Amino acid sequence: MLNDSTLKVQIGPSILNSDLSCLADECNNLVKNGADYLHLDVMDGHFVPNLTFGAPVVKSLRKNVGENVLFDMHMMVAEPEKWVQDMANAGADQYVFHYEASKDPNHCIRIVKEAGMKVGIAVKPKTPVSLVEEYADLVDVVLVMTVEPGFGGQKFMSDMMTKVSHLRSKFPKLDLEVDGGVSPTNVEQCYHAGANLIVCGSAITQNEDPAAVINQLKKEAEASFKF
Ligand code: DX5
Ligand code: ZN
């Protein structure tokens, strides 16, 4: 879906490497510290070699985190169609599934919309971005992975920026999200390429001053985001 308004830069902290034993507190603190939305990483041990959480955890979080805070579900799962209704019922706002995991992306996009959520399509580093272009006008967001999905704290892959620039030149009004290894030291590259939704995990959650990191990520946009 195309936005009518100008693109807005937003910072979405990933909670993957935060203290999962008190996730609601972690989420609320991130919001207090300037998060614009929350990026929640769902992993099933099949699509990626790691396991996190599913709809029951999201449902509990929804009860304890302000309802105005957008839950951006990064579904690193096989058969993403399977969890759409559960996530919608749990209070998820945006459902981003992987192109590589779906047998029928058009169908998946349709059922996510029918379930009342915003929809996104994600590409792993080795997936050519040309493969998702045909869906760009149907989705709210395209997510370009800047690490191999599965773990937080990996090194940012700068060469993914050509994918972002390519999409930005073809789809000037589309929300473009980057995820993996993003930090204040490399976010300039993301903005320069045209990404406006910035997922950032360990650089925020492992820092003793998360608010300062979020602030730095926002400040950098003033200088480098020109779309
Ligand atoms: C990786 C996840 C990312 C990751 C971000 O598979 O999708 O959201 O947790 O964390 P950092 O910023 O630490 O790479
Ligand atoms: Zn993610």
Coordinates of C-alpha atoms and ligand atoms in Angstrom, one line a residue:
M1 CA 0.0 0.0 0.0
L2 CA 1.5 3.4 -0.9
N3 CA 1.7 6.0 1.7
D4 CA 0.2 9.4 0.8
S5 CA 2.4 11.3 3.2
T6 CA 6.2 11.9 3.1
L7 CA 8.3 9.1 4.5
K8 CA 8.8 9.1 8.2
V9 CA 12.0 7.7 9.8
Q10 CA 11.2 5.5 12.7
I11 CA 13.4 3.4 15.1
G12 CA 12.2 0.0 16.0
P13 CA 14.3 -1.7 18.6
S14 CA 14.6 -5.5 18.4
I15 CA 14.2 -7.2 21.8
L16 CA 15.9 -10.4 20.7
N17 CA 19.0 -9.7 22.8
S18 CA 17.3 -8.0 25.7
D19 CA 16.4 -9.6 29.1
L20 CA 13.7 -12.0 28.0
S21 CA 12.8 -12.8 31.6
C22 CA 11.2 -9.4 32.0
L23 CA 10.2 -8.7 28.5
A24 CA 7.3 -6.3 29.2
D25 CA 9.5 -4.1 31.3
E26 CA 12.2 -4.1 28.6
C27 CA 9.6 -3.1 26.0
N28 CA 8.1 -0.3 28.1
N29 CA 11.6 1.0 28.9
L30 CA 12.5 1.0 25.2
V31 CA 9.3 3.0 24.5
K32 CA 10.2 5.4 27.3
N33 CA 13.6 5.8 25.8
G34 CA 12.3 6.8 22.4
A35 CA 11.4 3.7 20.4
D36 CA 8.9 4.5 17.7
Y37 CA 7.7 0.9 17.4
L38 CA 8.9 -2.6 18.7
H39 CA 10.4 -5.2 16.4
L40 CA 9.5 -8.7 17.7
D41 CA 11.5 -11.6 16.2
V42 CA 9.6 -14.9 15.9
M43 CA 11.8 -17.9 15.0
D44 CA 10.6 -21.4 14.6
G45 CA 13.8 -23.5 14.5
H46 CA 13.0 -24.5 10.9
F47 CA 13.3 -21.4 8.7
V48 CA 16.2 -20.3 10.9
P49 CA 18.3 -22.3 13.3
N50 CA 17.0 -20.7 16.5
L51 CA 13.8 -20.5 18.5
T52 CA 12.2 -17.6 20.2
F53 CA 8.5 -17.2 21.0
G54 CA 5.0 -17.2 19.5
A55 CA 1.6 -15.8 19.8
P56 CA 1.0 -16.5 23.6
V57 CA 4.0 -14.3 24.5
V58 CA 2.8 -11.6 22.1
K59 CA -0.6 -11.7 23.8
S60 CA 0.8 -11.3 27.2
L61 CA 3.0 -8.4 26.0
R62 CA 0.0 -6.7 24.4
K63 CA -1.7 -6.6 27.8
N64 CA 1.4 -5.0 29.4
V65 CA 2.6 -2.6 26.7
G66 CA 0.7 0.5 25.6
E67 CA -1.8 -0.2 22.9
N68 CA -0.5 2.7 20.8
V69 CA 2.9 0.9 20.5
L70 CA 3.1 -0.9 17.1
F71 CA 4.2 -4.5 17.3
D72 CA 6.2 -5.3 14.2
M73 CA 6.3 -9.1 13.9
H74 CA 9.3 -10.4 12.0
M75 CA 8.2 -13.9 11.2
M76 CA 11.3 -16.0 10.6
V77 CA 9.1 -19.1 10.2
A78 CA 8.3 -21.7 7.6
E79 CA 4.7 -21.6 6.4
P80 CA 4.1 -18.1 7.6
E81 CA 0.4 -18.4 6.6
K82 CA -0.1 -20.7 9.6
W83 CA 0.4 -18.1 12.3
V84 CA -1.5 -15.1 10.8
Q85 CA -4.7 -15.5 12.7
D86 CA -3.0 -16.3 16.0
M87 CA -0.8 -13.2 15.8
A88 CA -3.8 -11.0 14.9
N89 CA -5.7 -12.4 17.8
A90 CA -2.7 -11.8 20.1
G91 CA -2.7 -8.1 19.2
A92 CA 0.1 -7.9 16.6
D93 CA -0.1 -4.9 14.3
Q94 CA 2.2 -5.7 11.4
Y95 CA 3.1 -9.1 10.1
V96 CA 6.3 -9.3 8.1
F97 CA 6.9 -12.7 6.5
H98 CA 9.8 -14.0 4.5
Y99 CA 9.5 -14.3 0.7
E100 CA 11.6 -17.4 0.9
A101 CA 9.2 -19.1 3.3
S102 CA 6.0 -18.7 1.5
K103 CA 4.7 -20.8 -1.4
D104 CA 2.2 -18.1 -2.4
P105 CA 3.2 -14.6 -1.2
N106 CA 0.0 -13.1 -2.8
H107 CA -2.1 -15.4 -0.7
C108 CA -0.1 -14.6 2.4
I109 CA -0.4 -10.9 1.8
R110 CA -4.2 -11.2 1.4
I111 CA -4.8 -13.2 4.5
V112 CA -2.7 -10.8 6.7
K113 CA -4.7 -7.9 5.4
E114 CA -8.0 -9.7 6.0
A115 CA -6.8 -10.4 9.5
G116 CA -6.6 -6.6 10.0
M117 CA -2.8 -6.3 10.2
K118 CA -0.4 -4.3 8.1
V119 CA 1.8 -6.6 6.0
G120 CA 5.4 -6.7 5.0
I121 CA 7.6 -9.0 3.0
A122 CA 11.2 -9.7 3.9
V123 CA 14.3 -10.9 1.9
K124 CA 17.3 -12.7 3.2
P125 CA 20.8 -11.5 2.1
K126 CA 21.1 -14.0 -0.7
T127 CA 17.6 -13.4 -2.2
P128 CA 17.7 -11.0 -5.1
V129 CA 15.4 -8.0 -4.4
S130 CA 14.0 -8.2 -7.9
L131 CA 11.9 -11.2 -6.7
V132 CA 9.9 -9.1 -4.3
E133 CA 9.3 -6.1 -6.6
E134 CA 6.0 -7.5 -7.9
Y135 CA 4.7 -7.3 -4.3
A136 CA 5.9 -3.9 -3.4
D137 CA 2.6 -2.2 -4.3
L138 CA 0.6 -4.6 -2.3
V139 CA 2.5 -4.4 1.0
D140 CA 3.1 -1.7 3.7
V141 CA 6.7 -2.5 4.1
V142 CA 9.6 -4.4 2.5
L143 CA 12.3 -5.6 4.9
V144 CA 15.8 -6.0 3.6
M145 CA 17.9 -8.2 5.9
T146 CA 21.4 -6.9 6.6
V147 CA 22.5 -10.2 8.3
E148 CA 21.5 -13.8 7.8
P149 CA 18.4 -14.1 10.0
G150 CA 18.6 -16.2 13.2
F151 CA 20.7 -14.3 15.7
G152 CA 21.2 -10.9 17.1
G153 CA 24.6 -9.2 17.4
Q154 CA 25.9 -10.1 13.9
K155 CA 27.9 -7.9 11.6
F156 CA 26.1 -5.4 9.3
M157 CA 26.3 -6.3 5.6
S158 CA 26.9 -3.0 3.8
D159 CA 26.5 -4.7 0.4
M160 CA 22.8 -5.0 1.1
M161 CA 22.5 -1.2 0.6
T162 CA 22.3 -1.6 -3.2
K163 CA 19.1 -3.5 -2.6
V164 CA 17.7 -0.7 -0.5
S165 CA 18.7 2.0 -3.1
H166 CA 17.2 -0.1 -5.9
L167 CA 13.9 -0.4 -4.1
R168 CA 13.9 3.3 -3.0
S169 CA 14.5 4.5 -6.6
K170 CA 11.6 2.3 -7.9
F171 CA 9.2 2.9 -5.0
P172 CA 9.7 6.4 -3.6
K173 CA 6.9 6.2 -1.1
L174 CA 7.3 2.6 0.2
D175 CA 8.3 2.0 3.8
L176 CA 11.7 0.2 3.6
E177 CA 13.0 -1.5 6.7
V178 CA 16.6 -2.7 7.4
D179 CA 17.4 -5.3 10.1
G180 CA 20.6 -6.8 11.4
G181 CA 23.7 -5.3 12.8
V182 CA 22.5 -1.7 12.5
S183 CA 24.1 0.8 14.9
P184 CA 24.9 4.5 15.0
T185 CA 28.2 3.8 13.2
N186 CA 26.5 2.4 10.1
V187 CA 23.0 3.8 10.1
E188 CA 24.1 6.6 7.8
Q189 CA 24.5 4.1 5.0
C190 CA 20.9 2.9 5.6
Y191 CA 19.5 6.4 5.4
H192 CA 21.6 7.3 2.4
A193 CA 20.3 4.3 0.6
G194 CA 16.7 5.2 1.5
A195 CA 15.7 3.0 4.4
N196 CA 13.3 4.7 6.7
L197 CA 12.4 2.0 9.2
I198 CA 15.5 1.2 11.3
V199 CA 15.6 -2.0 13.3
C200 CA 18.3 -2.0 15.9
G201 CA 18.8 -4.7 18.5
S202 CA 22.0 -5.2 20.5
A203 CA 23.4 -1.8 19.8
I204 CA 20.5 -0.4 21.8
T205 CA 19.7 -3.2 24.3
Q206 CA 23.3 -3.9 25.2
N207 CA 24.2 -0.3 25.8
E208 CA 24.0 1.2 29.2
D209 CA 22.3 4.2 27.8
P210 CA 19.7 3.0 25.3
A211 CA 18.0 6.4 25.1
A212 CA 21.3 7.9 23.9
V213 CA 21.6 5.3 21.2
I214 CA 18.1 5.8 19.9
N215 CA 18.6 9.5 20.0
Q216 CA 21.8 9.1 17.9
L217 CA 20.0 7.0 15.4
K218 CA 17.4 9.7 15.0
K219 CA 19.9 12.5 14.9
E220 CA 21.8 10.8 12.1
A221 CA 18.6 10.8 10.0
E222 CA 18.5 14.6 10.1
A223 CA 21.8 14.6 8.3
S224 CA 21.6 11.6 6.0
F225 CA 17.9 10.8 5.2
K226 CA 17.0 12.9 2.1
F227 CA 13.8 11.2 0.8
Ligands
DX5_1 C1 18.1 -11.3 13.3 C2 16.9 -10.5 13.7 C3 17.2 -9.1 14.0 C4 18.2 -8.9 15.1 C5 18.6 -7.5 15.3 O1 17.7 -12.6 12.8 O2 15.9 -10.6 12.8 O3 16.0 -8.4 14.3 O4 17.8 -9.4 16.3 O5 19.5 -7.5 16.3 P1 21.0 -6.8 16.0 O6 20.7 -5.4 15.8 O7 21.7 -7.1 17.3 O8 21.5 -7.5 14.8
ZN2 ZN 14.3 -9.1 13.0

